[in-house]
mmCIF file of C-alpha atoms in Angstrom:
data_model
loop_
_atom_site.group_PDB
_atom_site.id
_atom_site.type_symbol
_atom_site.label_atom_id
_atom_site.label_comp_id
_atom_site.label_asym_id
_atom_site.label_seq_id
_atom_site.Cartn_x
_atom_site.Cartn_y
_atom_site.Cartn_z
ATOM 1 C CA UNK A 275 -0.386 10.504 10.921
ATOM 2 C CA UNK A 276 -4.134 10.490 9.872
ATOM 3 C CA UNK A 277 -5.959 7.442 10.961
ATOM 4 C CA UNK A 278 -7.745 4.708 8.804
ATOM 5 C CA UNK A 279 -10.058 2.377 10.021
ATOM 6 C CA UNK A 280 -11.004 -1.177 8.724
ATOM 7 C CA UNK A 281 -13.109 -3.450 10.328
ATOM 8 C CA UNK A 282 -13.015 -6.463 10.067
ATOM 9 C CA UNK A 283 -9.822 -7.373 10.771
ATOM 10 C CA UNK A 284 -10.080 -10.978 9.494
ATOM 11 C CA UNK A 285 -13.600 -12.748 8.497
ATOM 12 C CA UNK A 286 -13.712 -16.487 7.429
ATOM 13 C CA UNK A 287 -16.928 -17.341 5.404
ATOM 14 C CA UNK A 288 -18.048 -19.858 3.359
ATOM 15 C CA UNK A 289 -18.101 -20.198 -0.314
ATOM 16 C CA UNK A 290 -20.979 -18.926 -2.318
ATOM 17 C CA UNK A 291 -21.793 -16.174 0.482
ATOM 18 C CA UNK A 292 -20.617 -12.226 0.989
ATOM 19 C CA UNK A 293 -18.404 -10.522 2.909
ATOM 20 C CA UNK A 294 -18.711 -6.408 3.556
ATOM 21 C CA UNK A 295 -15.186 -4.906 4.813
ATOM 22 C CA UNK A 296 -15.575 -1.269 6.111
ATOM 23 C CA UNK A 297 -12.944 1.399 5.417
ATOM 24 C CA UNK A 298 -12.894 4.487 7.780
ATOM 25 C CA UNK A 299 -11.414 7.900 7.934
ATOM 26 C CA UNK A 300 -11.736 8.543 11.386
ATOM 27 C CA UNK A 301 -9.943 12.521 11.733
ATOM 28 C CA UNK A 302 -10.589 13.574 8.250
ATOM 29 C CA UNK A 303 -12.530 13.668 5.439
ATOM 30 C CA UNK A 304 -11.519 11.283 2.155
ATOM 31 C CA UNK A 305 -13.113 11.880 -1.265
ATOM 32 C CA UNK A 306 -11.700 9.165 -2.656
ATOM 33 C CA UNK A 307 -10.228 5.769 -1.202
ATOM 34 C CA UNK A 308 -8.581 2.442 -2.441
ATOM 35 C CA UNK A 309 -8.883 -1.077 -2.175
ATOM 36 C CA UNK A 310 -6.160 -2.939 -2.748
ATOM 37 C CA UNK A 311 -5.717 -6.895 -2.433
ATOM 38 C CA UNK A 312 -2.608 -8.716 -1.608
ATOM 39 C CA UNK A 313 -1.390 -12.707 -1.912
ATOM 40 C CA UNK A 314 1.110 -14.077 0.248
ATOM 41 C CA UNK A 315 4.420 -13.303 -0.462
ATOM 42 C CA UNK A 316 3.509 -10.547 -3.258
ATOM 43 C CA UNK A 317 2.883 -6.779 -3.113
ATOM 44 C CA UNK A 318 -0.373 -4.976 -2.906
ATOM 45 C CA UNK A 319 -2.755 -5.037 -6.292
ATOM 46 C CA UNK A 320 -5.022 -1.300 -6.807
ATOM 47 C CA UNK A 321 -8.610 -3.006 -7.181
ATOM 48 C CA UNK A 322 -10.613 -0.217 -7.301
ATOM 49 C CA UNK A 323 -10.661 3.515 -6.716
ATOM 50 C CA UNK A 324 -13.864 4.260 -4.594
ATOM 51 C CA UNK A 325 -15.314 8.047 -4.911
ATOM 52 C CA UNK A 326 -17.825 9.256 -2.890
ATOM 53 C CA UNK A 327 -21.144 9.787 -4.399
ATOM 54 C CA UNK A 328 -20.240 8.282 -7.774
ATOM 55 C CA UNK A 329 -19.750 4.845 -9.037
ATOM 56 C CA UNK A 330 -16.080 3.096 -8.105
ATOM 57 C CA UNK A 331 -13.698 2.804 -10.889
ATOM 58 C CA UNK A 332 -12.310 -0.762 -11.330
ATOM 59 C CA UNK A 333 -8.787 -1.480 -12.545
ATOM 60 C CA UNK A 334 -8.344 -4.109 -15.356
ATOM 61 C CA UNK A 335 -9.196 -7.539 -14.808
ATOM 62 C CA UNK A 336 -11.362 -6.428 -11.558
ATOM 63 C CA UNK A 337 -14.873 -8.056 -11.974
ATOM 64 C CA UNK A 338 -16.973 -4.588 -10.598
ATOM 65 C CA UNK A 339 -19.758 -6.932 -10.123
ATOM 66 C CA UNK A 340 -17.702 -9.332 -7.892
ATOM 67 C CA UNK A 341 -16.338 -6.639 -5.911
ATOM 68 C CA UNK A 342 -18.743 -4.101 -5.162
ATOM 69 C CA UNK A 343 -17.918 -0.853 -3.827
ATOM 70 C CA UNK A 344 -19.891 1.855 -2.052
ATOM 71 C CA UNK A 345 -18.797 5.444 -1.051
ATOM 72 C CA UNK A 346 -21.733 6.719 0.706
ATOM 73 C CA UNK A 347 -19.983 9.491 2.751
ATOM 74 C CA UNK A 348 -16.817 11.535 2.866
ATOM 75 C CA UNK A 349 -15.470 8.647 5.886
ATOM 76 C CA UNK A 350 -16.702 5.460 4.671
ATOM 77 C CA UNK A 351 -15.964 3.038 1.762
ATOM 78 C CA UNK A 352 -17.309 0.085 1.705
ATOM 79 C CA UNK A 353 -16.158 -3.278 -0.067
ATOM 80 C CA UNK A 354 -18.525 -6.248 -0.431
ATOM 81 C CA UNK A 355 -17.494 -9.646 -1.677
ATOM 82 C CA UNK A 356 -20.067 -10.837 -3.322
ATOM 83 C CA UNK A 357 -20.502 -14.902 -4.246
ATOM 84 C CA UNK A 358 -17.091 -16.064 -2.122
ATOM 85 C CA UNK A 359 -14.762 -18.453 -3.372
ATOM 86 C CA UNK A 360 -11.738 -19.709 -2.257
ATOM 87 C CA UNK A 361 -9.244 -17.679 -4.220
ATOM 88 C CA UNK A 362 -10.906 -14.576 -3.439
ATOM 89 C CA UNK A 363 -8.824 -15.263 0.611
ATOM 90 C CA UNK A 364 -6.683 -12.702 0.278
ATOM 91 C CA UNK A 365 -5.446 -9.768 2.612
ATOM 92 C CA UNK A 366 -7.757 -6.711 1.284
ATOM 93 C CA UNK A 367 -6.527 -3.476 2.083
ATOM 94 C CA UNK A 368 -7.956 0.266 2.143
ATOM 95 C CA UNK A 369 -6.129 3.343 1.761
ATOM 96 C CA UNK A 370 -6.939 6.835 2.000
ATOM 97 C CA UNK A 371 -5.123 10.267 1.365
ATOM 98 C CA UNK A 372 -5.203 13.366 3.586
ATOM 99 C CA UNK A 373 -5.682 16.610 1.957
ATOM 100 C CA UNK A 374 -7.421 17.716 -1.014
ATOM 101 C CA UNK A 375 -4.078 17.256 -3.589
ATOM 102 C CA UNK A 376 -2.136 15.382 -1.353
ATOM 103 C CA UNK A 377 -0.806 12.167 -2.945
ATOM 104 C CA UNK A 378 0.008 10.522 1.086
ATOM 105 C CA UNK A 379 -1.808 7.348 1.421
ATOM 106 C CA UNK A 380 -2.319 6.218 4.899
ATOM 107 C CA UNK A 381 -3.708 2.537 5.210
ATOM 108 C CA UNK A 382 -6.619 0.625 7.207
ATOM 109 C CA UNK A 383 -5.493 -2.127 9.748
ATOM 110 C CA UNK A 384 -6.136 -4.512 6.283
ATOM 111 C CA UNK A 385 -9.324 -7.488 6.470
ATOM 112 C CA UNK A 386 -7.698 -11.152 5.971
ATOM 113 C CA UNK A 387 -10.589 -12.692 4.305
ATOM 114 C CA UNK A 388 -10.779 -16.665 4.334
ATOM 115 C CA UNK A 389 -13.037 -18.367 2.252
ATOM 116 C CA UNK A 390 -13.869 -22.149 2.932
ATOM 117 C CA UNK B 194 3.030 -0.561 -18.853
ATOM 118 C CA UNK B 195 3.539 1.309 -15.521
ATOM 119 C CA UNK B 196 6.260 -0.511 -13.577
ATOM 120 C CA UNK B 197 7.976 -0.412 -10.187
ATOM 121 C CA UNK B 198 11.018 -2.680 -9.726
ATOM 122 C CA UNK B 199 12.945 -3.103 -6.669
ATOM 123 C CA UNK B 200 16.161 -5.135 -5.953
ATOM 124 C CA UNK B 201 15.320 -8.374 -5.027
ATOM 125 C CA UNK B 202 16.456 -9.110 -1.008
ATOM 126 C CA UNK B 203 16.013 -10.674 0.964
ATOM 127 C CA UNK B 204 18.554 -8.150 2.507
ATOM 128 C CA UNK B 205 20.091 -9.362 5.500
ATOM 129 C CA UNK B 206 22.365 -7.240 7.530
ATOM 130 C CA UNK B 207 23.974 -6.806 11.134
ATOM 131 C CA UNK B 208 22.502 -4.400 14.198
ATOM 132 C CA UNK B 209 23.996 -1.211 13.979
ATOM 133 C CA UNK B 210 24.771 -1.820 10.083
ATOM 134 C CA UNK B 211 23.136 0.329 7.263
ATOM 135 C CA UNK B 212 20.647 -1.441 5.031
ATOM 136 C CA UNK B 213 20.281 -0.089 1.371
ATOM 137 C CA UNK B 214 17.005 -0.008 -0.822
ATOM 138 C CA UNK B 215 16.881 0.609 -4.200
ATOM 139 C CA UNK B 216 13.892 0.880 -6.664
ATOM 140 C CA UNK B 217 13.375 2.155 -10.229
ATOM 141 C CA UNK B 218 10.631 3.150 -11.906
ATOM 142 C CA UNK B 219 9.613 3.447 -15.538
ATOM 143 C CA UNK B 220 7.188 6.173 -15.821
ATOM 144 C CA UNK B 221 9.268 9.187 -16.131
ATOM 145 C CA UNK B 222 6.156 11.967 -15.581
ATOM 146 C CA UNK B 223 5.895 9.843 -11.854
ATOM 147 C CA UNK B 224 6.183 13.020 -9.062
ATOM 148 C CA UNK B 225 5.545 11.706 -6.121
ATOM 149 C CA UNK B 226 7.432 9.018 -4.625
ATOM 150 C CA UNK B 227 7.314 7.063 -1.036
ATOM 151 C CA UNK B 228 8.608 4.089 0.920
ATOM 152 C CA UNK B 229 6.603 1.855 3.172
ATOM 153 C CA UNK B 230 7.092 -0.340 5.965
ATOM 154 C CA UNK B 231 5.346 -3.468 5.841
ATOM 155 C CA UNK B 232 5.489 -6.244 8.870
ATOM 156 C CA UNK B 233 3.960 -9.517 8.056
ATOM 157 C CA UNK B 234 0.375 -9.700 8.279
ATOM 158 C CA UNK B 235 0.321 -6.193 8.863
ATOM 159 C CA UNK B 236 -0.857 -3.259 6.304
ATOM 160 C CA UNK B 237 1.857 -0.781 5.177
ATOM 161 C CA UNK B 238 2.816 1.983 6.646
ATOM 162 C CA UNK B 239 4.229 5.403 5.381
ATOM 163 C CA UNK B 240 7.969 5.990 6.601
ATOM 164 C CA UNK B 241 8.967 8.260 3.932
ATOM 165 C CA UNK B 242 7.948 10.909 1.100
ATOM 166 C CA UNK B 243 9.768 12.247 -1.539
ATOM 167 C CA UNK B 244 9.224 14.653 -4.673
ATOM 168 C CA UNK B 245 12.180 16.421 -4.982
ATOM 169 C CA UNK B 246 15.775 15.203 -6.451
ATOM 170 C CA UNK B 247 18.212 14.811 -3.833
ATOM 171 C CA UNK B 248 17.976 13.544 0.051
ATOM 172 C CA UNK B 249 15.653 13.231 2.598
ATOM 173 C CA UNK B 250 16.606 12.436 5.971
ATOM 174 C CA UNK B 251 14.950 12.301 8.888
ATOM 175 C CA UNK B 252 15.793 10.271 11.962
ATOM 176 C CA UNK B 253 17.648 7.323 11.140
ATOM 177 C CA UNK B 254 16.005 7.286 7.539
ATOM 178 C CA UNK B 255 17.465 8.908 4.142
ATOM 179 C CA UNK B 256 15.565 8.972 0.882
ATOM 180 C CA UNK B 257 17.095 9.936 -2.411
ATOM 181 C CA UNK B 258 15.935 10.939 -5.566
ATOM 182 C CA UNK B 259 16.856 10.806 -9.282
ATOM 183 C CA UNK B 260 14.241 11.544 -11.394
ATOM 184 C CA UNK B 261 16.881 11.598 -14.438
ATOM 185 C CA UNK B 262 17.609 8.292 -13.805
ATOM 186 C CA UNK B 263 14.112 7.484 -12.325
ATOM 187 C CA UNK B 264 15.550 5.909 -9.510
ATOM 188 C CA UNK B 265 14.701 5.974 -5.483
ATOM 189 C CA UNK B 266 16.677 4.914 -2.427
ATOM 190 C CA UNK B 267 16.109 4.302 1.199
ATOM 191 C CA UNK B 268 18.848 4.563 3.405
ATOM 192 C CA UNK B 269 18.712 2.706 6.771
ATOM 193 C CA UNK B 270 21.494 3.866 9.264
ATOM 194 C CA UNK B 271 22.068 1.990 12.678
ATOM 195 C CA UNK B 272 19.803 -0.952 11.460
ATOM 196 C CA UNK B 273 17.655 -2.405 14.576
ATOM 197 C CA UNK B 274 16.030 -5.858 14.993
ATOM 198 C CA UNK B 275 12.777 -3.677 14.656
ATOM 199 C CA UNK B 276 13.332 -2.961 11.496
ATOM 200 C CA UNK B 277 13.102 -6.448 10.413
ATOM 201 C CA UNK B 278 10.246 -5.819 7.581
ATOM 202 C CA UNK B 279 9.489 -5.332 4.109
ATOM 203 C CA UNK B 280 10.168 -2.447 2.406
ATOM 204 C CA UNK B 281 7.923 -1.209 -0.148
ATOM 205 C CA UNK B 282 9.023 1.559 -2.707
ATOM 206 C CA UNK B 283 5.373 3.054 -4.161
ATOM 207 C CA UNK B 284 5.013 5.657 -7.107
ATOM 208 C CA UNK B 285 2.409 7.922 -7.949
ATOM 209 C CA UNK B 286 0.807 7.566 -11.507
ATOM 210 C CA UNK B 287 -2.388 9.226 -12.423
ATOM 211 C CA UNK B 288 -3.368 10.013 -8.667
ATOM 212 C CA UNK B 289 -2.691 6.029 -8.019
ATOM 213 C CA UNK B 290 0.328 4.323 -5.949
ATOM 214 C CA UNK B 291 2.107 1.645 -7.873
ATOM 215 C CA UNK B 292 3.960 -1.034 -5.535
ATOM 216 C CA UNK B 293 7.036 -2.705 -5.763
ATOM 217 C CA UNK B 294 7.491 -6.357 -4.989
ATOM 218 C CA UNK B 295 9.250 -5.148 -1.756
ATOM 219 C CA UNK B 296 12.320 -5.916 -0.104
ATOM 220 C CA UNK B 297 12.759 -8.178 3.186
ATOM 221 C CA UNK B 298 15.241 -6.753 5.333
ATOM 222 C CA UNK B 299 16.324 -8.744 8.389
ATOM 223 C CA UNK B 300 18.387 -7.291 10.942
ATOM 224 C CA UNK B 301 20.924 -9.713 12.808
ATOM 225 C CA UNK B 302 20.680 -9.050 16.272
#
């Protein structure tokens, strides 16, 4: 299957700074990509839907300004945690779809972000 | 609200056995429809697609499809330790996946 890249693969930082997690398409291209988040022992949570040269488009309850999201080419995403706190340690997840209409999601490795 | 429910495991079952997954969704227009593999601390990945009623098979997997009863099942035949996981049923709704809770399937060596 196509490949997905995200790097880190776990980060600890501590509170009140920012994390950036990297999402690549490494043997396509991806107009659009998602960031999920998910909590122990629970299923994964659509944050955001990151386009590439426009602005993201945050699901409800998703502080845009927390989470910032940039889609400067047609292989990278990128998701910045901005202002850390503890309950933002979570597994964050990126996903990507091959083909133009294709509705196949292939996922990144996943970033497990600690925040102390 | 856009909703994917799945029956609540954990499933435990013996090598060799066949494990059955079951998930319902409630937006009827859904089209697109696929199960994931999840292994703890690990990100999911794609072991089946469906969009068409009926089966699926392929290798030791079968997916079926009711869209009248907006229901989706996975099918695993001569169950393996390896496929000690979670089991995620996901549903596409306005281009986006919905998740299930997931299922936790342990296979009894």
């Amino acid at each position: 299957g196509a490949v997905v890249s995200q790097h880190p693969s776990w980060v600890i930082c501590k509170s009140g700074t920012s994390v950036k997690i990297e999402c690549r398409s490494l043997d396509f291209q991806a107009t659009t990509m998602f960031w999920y988040r998910q909590f122990p022992k629970q299923s994964l949570m659509l944050m955001a839907t990151s386009n590439e040269g426009s602005k993201a488009t945050y699901e409800q309850g998703v502080e845009k300004d927390k989470f910032l999201i940039n889609h400067a080419s047609l292989t990278l995403s990128t998701l910045t945690v901005t202002s850390a706190h503890p309950e933002d340690s979570s597994f964050y997840i990126c996903s990507a779809n091959v083909g133009g209409s294709s509705t196949e999601a292939f996922f990144g490795q996943g970033t497990r972000l600690t925040v102390v | 609200q856009k909703e994917v429910e799945q029956n609540s495991g954990p499933l435990s079952v013996p090598e060799g056995a066949i494990a059955s997954l079951n998930c319902t969704y409630s937006d009827r227009g859904s089209q697109s429809f696929f199960w994931y593999r999840q292994y703890s601390g690990k990100s999911p990945e794609l072991i089946m697609s469906i969009y068409s009623n009926g089966d699926k098979e392929d290798g030791r997997f079968t997916a079926q499809l009711n869209k009248a009863s907006q229901y989706v099942s996975l099918l695993i035949r001569d169950s393996q330790p390896s496929d000690s996981a979670t089991y995620l049923c996901a549903v596409v709704n306005d281009y986006k996946l919905s998740f299930g809770a997931g299922t936790t399937v342990t296979v009894r060596a």
